[in-house]
Coordinates of C-alpha atoms in Angstrom, one line a residue:
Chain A
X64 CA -23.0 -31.2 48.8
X65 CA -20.6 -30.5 52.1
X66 CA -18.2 -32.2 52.9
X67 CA -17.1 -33.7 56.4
X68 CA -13.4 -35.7 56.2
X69 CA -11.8 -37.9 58.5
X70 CA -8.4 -38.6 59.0
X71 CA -7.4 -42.1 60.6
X72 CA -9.5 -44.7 60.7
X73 CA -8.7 -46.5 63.9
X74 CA -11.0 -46.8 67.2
X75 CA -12.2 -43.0 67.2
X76 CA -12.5 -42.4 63.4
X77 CA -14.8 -44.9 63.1
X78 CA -16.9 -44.2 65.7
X79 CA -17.3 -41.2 64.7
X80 CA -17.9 -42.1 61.0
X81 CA -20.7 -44.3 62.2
X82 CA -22.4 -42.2 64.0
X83 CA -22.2 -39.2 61.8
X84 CA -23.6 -41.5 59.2
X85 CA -26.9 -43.0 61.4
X86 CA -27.0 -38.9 62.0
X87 CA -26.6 -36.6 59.0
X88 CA -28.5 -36.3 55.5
X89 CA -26.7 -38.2 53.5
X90 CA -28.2 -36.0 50.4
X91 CA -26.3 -32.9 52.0
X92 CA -23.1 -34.5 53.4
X93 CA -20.6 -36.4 52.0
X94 CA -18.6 -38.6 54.4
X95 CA -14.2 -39.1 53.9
X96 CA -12.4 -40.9 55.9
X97 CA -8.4 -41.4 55.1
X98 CA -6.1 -43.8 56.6
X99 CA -2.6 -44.8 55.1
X100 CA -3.2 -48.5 56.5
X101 CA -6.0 -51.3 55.4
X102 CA -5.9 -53.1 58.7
X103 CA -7.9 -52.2 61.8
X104 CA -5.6 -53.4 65.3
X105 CA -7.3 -54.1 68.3
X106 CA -5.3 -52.2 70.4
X107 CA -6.3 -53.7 73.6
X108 CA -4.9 -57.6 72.5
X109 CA -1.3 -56.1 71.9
X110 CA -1.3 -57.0 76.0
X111 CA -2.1 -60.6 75.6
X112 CA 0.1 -61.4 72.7
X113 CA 3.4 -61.3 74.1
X114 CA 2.0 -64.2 76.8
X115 CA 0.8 -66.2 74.2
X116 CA -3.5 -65.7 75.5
X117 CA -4.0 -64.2 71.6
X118 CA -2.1 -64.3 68.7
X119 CA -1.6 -61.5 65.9
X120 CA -4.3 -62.8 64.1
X121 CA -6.8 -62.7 67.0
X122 CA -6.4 -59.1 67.2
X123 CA -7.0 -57.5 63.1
X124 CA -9.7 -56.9 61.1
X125 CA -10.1 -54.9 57.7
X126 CA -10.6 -51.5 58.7
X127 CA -13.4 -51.4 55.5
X128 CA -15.6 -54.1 57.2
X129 CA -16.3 -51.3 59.7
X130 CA -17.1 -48.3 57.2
X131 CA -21.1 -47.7 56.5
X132 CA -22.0 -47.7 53.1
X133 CA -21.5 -44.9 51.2
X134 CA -18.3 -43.8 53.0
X135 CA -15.6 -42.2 50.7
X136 CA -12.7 -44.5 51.7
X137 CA -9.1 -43.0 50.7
X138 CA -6.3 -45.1 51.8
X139 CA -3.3 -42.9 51.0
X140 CA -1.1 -41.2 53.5
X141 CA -1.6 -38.0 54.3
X142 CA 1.5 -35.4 53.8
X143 CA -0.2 -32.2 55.4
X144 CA -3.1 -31.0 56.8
X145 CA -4.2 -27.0 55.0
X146 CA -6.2 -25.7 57.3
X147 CA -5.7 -22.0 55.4
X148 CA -7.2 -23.4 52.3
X149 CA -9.7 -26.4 54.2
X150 CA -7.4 -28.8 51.9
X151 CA -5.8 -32.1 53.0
X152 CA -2.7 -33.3 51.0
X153 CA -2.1 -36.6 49.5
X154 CA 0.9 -38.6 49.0
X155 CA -0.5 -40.2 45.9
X156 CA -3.8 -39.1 45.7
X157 CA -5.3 -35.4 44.6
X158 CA -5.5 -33.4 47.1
X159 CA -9.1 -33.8 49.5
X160 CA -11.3 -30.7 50.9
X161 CA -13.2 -30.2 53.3
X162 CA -16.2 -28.0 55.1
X163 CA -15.9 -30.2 58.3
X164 CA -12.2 -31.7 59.0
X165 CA -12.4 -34.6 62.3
X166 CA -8.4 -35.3 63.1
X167 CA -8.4 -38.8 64.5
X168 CA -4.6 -39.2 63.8
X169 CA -3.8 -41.2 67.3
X170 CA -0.4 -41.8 67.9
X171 CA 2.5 -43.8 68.2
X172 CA 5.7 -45.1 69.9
X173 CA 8.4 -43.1 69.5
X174 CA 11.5 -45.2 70.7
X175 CA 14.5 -42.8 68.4
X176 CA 13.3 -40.0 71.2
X177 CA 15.3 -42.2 73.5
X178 CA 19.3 -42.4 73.3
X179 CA 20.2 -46.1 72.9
X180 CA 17.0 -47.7 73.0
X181 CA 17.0 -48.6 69.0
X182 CA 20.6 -49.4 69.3
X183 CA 22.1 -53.2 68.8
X184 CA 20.0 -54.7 71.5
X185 CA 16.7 -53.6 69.8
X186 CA 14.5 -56.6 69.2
X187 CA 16.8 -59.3 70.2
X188 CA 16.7 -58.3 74.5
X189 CA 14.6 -54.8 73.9
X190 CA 11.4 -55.0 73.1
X191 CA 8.2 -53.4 72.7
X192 CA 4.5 -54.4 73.0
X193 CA 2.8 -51.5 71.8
X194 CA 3.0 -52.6 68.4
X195 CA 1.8 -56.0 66.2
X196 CA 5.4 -56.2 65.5
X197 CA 6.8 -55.9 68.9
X198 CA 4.3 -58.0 70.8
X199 CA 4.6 -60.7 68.1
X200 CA 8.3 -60.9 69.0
X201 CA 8.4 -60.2 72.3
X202 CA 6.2 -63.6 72.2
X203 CA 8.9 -65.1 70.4
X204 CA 11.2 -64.4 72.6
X205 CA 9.8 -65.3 75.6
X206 CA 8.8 -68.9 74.5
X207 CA 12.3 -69.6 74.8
X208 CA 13.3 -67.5 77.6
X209 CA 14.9 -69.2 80.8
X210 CA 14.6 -66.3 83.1
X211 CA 17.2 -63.4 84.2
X212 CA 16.6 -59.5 85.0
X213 CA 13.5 -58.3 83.5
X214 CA 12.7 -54.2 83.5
X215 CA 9.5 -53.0 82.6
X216 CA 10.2 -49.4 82.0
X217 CA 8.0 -46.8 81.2
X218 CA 9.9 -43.6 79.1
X219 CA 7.7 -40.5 80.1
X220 CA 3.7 -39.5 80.3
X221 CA 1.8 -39.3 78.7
X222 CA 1.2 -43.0 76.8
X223 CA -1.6 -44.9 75.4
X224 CA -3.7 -47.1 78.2
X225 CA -1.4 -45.5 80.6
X226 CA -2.8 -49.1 82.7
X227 CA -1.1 -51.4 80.4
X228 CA 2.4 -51.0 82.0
X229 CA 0.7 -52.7 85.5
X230 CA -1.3 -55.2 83.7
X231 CA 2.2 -56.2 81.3
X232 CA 4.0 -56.5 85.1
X233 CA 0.2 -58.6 86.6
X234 CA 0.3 -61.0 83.3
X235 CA 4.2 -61.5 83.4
X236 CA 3.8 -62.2 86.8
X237 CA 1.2 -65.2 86.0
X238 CA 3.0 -66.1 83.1
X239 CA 6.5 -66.6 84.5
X240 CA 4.7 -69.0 87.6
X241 CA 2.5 -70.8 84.9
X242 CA 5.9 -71.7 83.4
X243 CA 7.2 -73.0 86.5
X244 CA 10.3 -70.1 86.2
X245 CA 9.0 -67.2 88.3
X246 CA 12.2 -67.7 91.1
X247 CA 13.8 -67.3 88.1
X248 CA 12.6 -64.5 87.1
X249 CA 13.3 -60.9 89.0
X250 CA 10.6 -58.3 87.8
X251 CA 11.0 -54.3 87.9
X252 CA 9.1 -51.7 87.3
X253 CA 11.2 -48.2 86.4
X254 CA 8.6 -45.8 86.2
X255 CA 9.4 -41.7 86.1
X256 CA 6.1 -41.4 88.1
X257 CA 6.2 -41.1 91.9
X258 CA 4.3 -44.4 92.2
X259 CA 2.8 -47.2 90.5
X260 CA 0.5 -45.0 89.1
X261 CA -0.9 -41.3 88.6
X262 CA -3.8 -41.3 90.8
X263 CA -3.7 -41.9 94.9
X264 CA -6.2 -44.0 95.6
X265 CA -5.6 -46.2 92.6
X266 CA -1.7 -45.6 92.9
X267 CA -1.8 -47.4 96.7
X268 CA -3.5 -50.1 96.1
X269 CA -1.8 -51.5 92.9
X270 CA 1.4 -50.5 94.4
X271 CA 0.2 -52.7 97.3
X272 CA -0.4 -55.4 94.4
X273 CA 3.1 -55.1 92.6
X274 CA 3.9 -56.1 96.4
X275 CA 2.2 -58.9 96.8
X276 CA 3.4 -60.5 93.4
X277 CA 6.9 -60.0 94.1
X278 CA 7.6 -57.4 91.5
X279 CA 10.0 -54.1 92.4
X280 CA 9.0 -50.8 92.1
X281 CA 11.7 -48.3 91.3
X282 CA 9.8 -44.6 91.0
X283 CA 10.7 -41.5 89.7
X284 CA 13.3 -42.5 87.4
X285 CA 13.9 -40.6 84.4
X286 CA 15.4 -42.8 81.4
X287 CA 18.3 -40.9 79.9
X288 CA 19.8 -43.5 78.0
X289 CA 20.0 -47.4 77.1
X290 CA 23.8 -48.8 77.1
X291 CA 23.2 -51.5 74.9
X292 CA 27.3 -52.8 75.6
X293 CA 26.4 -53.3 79.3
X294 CA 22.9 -54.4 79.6
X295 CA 21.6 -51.1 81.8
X296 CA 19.3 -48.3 81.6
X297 CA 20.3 -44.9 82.8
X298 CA 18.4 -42.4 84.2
X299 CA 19.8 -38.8 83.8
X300 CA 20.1 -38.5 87.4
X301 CA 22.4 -41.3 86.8
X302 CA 20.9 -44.2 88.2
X303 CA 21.6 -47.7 86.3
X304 CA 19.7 -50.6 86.3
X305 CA 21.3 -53.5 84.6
X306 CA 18.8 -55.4 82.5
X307 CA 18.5 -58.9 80.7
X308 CA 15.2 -58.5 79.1
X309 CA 14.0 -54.4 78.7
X310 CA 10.2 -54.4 78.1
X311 CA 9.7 -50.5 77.3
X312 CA 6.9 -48.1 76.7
X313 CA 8.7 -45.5 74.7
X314 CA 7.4 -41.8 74.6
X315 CA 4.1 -41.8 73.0
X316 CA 3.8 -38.6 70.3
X317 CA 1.3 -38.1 67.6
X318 CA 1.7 -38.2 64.2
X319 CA 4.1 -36.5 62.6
X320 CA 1.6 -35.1 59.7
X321 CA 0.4 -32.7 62.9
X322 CA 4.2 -31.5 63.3
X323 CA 4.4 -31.2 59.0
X324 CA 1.4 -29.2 59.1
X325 CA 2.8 -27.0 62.4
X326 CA -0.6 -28.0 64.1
X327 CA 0.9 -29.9 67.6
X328 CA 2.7 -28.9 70.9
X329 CA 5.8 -30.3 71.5
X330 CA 4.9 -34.2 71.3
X331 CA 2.8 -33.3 67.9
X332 CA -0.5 -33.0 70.1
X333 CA -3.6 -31.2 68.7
X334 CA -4.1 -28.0 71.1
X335 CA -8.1 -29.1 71.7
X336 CA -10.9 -27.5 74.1
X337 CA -11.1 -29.9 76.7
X338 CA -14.9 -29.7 76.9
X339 CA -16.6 -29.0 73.2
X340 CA -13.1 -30.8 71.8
X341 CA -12.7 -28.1 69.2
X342 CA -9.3 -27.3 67.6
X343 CA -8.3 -24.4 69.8
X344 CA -6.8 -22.8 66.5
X345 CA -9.4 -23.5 63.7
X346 CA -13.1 -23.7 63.8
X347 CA -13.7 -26.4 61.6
X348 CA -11.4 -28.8 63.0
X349 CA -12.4 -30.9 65.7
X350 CA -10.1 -33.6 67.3
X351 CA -10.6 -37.0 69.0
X352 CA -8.9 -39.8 70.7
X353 CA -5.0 -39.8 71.5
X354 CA -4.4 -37.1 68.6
X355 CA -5.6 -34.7 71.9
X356 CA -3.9 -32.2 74.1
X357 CA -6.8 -32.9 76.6
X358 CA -5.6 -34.1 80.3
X359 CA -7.4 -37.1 80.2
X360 CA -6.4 -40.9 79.0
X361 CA -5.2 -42.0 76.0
X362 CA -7.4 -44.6 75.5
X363 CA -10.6 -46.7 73.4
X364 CA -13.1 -45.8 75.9
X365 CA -12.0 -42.2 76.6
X366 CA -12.7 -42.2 72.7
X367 CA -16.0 -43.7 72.9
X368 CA -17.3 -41.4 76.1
X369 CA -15.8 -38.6 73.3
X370 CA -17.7 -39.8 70.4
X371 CA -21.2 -39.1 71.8
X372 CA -20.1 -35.7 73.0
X373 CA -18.6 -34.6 69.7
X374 CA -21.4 -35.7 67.5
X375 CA -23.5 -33.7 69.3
X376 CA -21.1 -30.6 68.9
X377 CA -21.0 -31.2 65.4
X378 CA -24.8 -31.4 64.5
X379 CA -24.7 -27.8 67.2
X380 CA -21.3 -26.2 64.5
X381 CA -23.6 -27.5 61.5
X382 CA -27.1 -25.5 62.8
X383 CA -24.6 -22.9 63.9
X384 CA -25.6 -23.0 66.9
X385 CA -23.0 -22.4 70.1
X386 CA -21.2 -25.9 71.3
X387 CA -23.0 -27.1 74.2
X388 CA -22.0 -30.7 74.9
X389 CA -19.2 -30.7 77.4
X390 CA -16.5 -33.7 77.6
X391 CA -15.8 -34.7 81.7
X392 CA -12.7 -36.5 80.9
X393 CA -14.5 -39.6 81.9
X394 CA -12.4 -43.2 81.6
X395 CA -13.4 -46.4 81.9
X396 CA -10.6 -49.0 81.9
X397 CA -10.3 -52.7 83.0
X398 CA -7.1 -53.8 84.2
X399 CA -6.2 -57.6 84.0
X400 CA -4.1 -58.2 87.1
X401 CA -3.5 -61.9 86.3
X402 CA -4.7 -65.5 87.4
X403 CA -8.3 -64.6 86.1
X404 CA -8.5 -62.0 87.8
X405 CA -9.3 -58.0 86.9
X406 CA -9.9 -55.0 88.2
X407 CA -11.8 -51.8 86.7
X408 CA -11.4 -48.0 87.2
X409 CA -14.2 -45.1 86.4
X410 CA -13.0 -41.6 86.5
X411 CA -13.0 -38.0 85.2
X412 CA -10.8 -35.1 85.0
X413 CA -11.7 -33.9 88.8
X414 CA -12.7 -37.2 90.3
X415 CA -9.7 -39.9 90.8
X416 CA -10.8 -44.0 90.4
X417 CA -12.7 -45.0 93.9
X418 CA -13.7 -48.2 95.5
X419 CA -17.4 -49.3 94.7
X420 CA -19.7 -51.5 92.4
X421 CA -20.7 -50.5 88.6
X422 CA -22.6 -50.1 86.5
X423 CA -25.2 -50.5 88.9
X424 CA -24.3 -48.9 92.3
X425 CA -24.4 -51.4 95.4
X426 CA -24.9 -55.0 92.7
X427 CA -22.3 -54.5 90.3
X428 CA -21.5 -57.0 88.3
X429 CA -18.4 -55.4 88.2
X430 CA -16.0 -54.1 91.4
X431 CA -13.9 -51.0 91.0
X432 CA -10.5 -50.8 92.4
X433 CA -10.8 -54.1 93.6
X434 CA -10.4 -57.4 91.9
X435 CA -12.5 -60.0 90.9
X436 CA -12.8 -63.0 88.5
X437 CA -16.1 -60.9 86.8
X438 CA -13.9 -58.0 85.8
X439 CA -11.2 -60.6 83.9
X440 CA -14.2 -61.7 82.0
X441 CA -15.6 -58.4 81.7
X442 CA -11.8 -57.6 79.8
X443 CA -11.8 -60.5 77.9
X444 CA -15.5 -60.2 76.2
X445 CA -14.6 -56.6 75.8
X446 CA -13.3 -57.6 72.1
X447 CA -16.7 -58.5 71.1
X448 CA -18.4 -55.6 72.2
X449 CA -15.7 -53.9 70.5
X450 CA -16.0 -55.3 66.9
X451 CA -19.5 -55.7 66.8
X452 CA -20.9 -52.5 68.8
X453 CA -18.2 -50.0 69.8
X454 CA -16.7 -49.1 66.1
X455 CA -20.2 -49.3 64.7
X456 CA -21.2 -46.3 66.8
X457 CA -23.8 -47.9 68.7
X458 CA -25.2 -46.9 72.2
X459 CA -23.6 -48.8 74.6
X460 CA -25.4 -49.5 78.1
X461 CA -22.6 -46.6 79.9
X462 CA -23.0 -42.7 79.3
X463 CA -20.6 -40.2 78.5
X464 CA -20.6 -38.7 82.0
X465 CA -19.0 -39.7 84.7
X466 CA -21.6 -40.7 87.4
X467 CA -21.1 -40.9 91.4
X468 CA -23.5 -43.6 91.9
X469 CA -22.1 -47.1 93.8
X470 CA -19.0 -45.1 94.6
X471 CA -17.4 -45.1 98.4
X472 CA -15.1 -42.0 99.0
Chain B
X271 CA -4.5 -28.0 102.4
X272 CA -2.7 -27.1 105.1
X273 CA -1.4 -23.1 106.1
X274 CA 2.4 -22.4 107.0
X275 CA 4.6 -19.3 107.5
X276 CA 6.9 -19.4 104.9
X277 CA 9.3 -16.5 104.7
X278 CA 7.4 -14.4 107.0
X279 CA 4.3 -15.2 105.2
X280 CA 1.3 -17.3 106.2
X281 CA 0.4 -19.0 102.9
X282 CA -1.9 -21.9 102.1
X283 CA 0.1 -25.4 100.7
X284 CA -1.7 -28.3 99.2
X285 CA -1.4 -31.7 99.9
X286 CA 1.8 -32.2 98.0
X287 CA 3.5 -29.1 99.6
X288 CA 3.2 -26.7 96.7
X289 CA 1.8 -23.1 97.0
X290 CA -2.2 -23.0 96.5
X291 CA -2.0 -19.5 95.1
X292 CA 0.5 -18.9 92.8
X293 CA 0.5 -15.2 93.8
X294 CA 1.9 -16.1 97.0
X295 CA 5.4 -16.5 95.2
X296 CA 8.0 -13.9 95.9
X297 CA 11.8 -14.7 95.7
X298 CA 12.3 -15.2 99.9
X299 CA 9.3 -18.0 99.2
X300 CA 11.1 -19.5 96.4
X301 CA 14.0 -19.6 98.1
X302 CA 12.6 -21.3 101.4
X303 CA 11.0 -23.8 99.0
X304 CA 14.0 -24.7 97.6
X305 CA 15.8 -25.5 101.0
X306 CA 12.8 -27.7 101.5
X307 CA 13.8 -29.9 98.2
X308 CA 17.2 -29.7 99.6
X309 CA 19.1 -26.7 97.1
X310 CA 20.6 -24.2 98.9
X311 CA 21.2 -21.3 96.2
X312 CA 18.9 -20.0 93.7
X313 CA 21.0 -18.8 90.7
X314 CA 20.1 -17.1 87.5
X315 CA 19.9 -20.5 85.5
X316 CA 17.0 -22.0 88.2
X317 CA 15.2 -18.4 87.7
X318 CA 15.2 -18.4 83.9
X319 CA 13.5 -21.8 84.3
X320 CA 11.2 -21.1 87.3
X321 CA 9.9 -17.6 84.9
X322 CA 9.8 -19.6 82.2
X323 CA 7.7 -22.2 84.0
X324 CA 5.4 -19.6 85.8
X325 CA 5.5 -17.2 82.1
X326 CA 3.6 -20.9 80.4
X327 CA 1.5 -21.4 83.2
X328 CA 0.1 -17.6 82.8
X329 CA -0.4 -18.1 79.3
X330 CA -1.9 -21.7 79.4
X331 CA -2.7 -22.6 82.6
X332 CA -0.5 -25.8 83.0
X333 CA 2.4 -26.9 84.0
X334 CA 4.7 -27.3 81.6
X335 CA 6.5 -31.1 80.7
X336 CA 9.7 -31.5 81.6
X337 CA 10.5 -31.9 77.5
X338 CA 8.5 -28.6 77.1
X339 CA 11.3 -26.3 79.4
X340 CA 14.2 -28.0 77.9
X341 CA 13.1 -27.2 74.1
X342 CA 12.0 -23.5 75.0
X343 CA 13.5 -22.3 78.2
X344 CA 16.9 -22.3 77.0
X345 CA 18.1 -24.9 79.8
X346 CA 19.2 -28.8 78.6
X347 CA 17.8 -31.8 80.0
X348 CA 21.5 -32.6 81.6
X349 CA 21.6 -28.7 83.2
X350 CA 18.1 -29.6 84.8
X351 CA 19.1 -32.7 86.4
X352 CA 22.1 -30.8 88.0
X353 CA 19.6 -27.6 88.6
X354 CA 17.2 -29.9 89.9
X355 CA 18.2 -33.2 91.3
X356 CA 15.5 -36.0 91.2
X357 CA 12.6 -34.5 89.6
X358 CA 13.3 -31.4 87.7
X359 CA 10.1 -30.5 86.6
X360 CA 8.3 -31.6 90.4
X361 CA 11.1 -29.4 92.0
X362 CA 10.7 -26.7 89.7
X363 CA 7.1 -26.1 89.7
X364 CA 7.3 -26.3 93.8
X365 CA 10.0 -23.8 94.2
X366 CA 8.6 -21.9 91.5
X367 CA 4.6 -21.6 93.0
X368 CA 3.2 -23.3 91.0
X369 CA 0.9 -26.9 91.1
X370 CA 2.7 -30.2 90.8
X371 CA 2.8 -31.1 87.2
X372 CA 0.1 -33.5 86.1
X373 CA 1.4 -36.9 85.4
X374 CA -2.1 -37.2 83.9
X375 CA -3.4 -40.8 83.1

């Protein structure tokens, strides 16, 4: 019997550990997934928490309700990856091989990478919402919170759902007026970018909306350090901006198994073909989801557009056959931008997010790059789809590639 | 994309002002590039990151991050700021010929 193993078992390990197991013989393949934790986040909801919209419970599930049957579930946590011998190490268990090794490993805020930003503030006016923990207490916090200089500040690319730093600034926004304190309330934006976000078209017009709402845009800013005495970020060019309330999005890096096992670049990112999503370095690796060098989003649907190409590249490595699925980069992200209202974006590695209608061009329901009330419901029902088709592998009514169709150039 | 004489040269820009081909580069275009971002002498330190930039994108076709020069190139983060005011890695990869770097999403 071969053997294919897993390691993670969040959004892209899953899918992939559903679909390889609708796919493969189960007489000649044995399927292992490893994960060091029980619980299966719903990444998206970290968003909503801090503004009260879901709480931590709305947003976990056990990560074993979502295996098939059969699976070889290890939870242990993983101390390095052999790739010389096929051989994944355990911190408690025996050591695991492998024919076929899928490195789902994600990753994961990083806030140490920043001077200052741990220090004395940390948790009581510094917070994060990129965690359970941090958008639990952010909530805390802001329950009681009367208002004063809040920074939203964004470390460096590249980070998860790199749209979740607008949306945080759209439902703030919301949240703050609902409360009756938003003159209260001065909103920035620090972001290292050169706008409000990494792609023109898309960049214009949600700059246009930070605008609108009131909320300040301070660009290319480079955080150096946090001076946790005086209340002020600094950027190494040696800007300051003081602060009463620091929202970051520290530097996003992989997991630090990659950088035991001497597999990552210099944030502990897999070197992966961008297409068949090989390791560039060994065969029998492949990698998915954020653990990725690959120029495209760090996010659930980027994994799920990945899923259906790699499954097919695996069954083409298994009949040794050459890889001939190619991944587009495609990205398909919804963006709450508050009062009920959202926005969606569709794009690939050579084609930036443009105005139109999907999934069906010209009728919609949904409206890119603009925002309606359909595309806030279209986020919020999202967490079904995701519990009860996305992590079960199933087809879902959106291909793999991007397509042109209902677009407007 | 837009042509310009640049040290003599006709070459071809894109839309953010950096070099379409990166063979294009010589030191008199590097050194017009940089008065465009506003530095006025090119010294050895600013070359040992511009061939260090153009040596990576060679070998891997990217750009490389901004965290990526200051662990290999030899040059700190503080020395890049002072190298580079502003952006480092924008002005770098300009005066050095090469794309802007991809603040990918």
């Amino acid at each position: 019997m071969k053997k294919i193993v897993i390691l993670g078992g969040g959004t892209a390990g899953t899918m992939m550990l559903n679909k390889l197991s609708h796919t493969l013989d189960r007489d000649q393949w044995s399927l292992t997934i490893i994960d060091r934790d029980k619980n299966h986040y719903y990444q998206p909801g970290f968003l909503f928490v801090p503004f009260g919209i879901y709480t931590s419970k709305d947003i976990v599930r056990k990560k074993i309700d979502f295996y098939p049957l059969g699976t070889n579930a290890i939870f242990d946590t993983v101390t390095k990856i052999d790739p010389k011998n096929n051989l994944i190490q355990l911190e408690a268990g025996q050591p695991v091989s492998y024919d076929i090794l899928i490195v789902a490993t994600g990753c994961t805020i990083e806030p140490d990478e920043t001077e200052g930003l741990k220090g004395p503030l940390w948790q009581k006016s510094i917070f994060d919402f990129y965690t359970p923990d941090g958008a639990a207490k952010l909530a805390d916090f802001l329950t009681d919170w009367e208002g004063g200089k809040m920074i939203l500040n964004l470390t460096e690319m590249p980070i998860k759902c790199p749209v979740a730093p607008l949306e945080f600034l759209f439902l703030a926004d919301e949240f703050f007026t609902n409360k009756g304190i938003r003159d209260k309330v001065e909103i920035t934006y620090a972001t290292p970018l050169p706008g409000a976000f990494t792609k023109p078209r898309a960049s214009a017009i949600l700059g246009d909306f930070l605008k609108k709402k009131g909320i300040k845009l301070v660009t290319e800013f480079d955080i150096g350090q946090v001076d946790n005495e005086n209340k002020k970020i600094v950027s190494h060019g040696g800007k300051e901006l003081p602060f009463d309330l620091l929202v970051t999005i520290p530097t996003n890096m992989g997991s630090s198994v990659v950088e035991d096992s001497e597999m990552g670049d210099e944030l502990r990112f897999i070197p992966t073909d961008n297409e068949t999503l090989q390791s560039k370095d060994h065969q029998n690796i492949f990698v998915i989801g954020d653990a990725t060098t690959l120029p495209a989003s760090k996010a659930g649907s980027v994994a799920h557009f990945e899923a259906d190409i790699l499954i097919e590249n695996i069954l083409s490595y298994i009949a040794g056959k050459e890889l001939k699925a190619k991944f587009d980069g495609h990205a398909n992200c919804f963006i709450e931008s508050g009062f009920g209202k959202g926005m969606l974006i569709d794009f690939n590695y050579t084609t930036e997010p443009l105005p139109g209608k999907f999934p069906l061009p010209g009728v919609g329901p949904f409206t890119l790059l603009g925002e309606s009330a359909m595309n806030h419901y279209g986020k919020m029902m999202f967490r079904w789809v995701y519990w009860n088709l996305l992590l079960r592998g199933e087809d879902l009514p959106i291909g793999p590639e991007m397509l042109m169709a209902g677009k407007r150039r | 994309m837009t042509t310009k004489e640049i040290a003599g040269k006709q070459v071809e820009l894109d839309a953010d002002g950096h070099l379409v081909n990166v063979n294009d580069w010589s030191d008199e275009v590097a050194k017009a590039l940089a008065l465009e971002e506003e530095i006025t002498e090119i010294n050895d330190k600013h070359m040992q990151v511009i061939n260090f930039m153009r040596k990576e994108f060679e070998t891997s076709g990217s750009v490389p991050s901004i965290r990526k020069i200051t662990k290999q190139s030899g040059v700190n983060t503080k020395e890049m700021y002072s190298l580079f005011p502003g952006g480092p890695a924008r002005k770098a990869a300009k005066i050095g010929g090469l794309p802007k770097p991809k603040g990918w999403i």
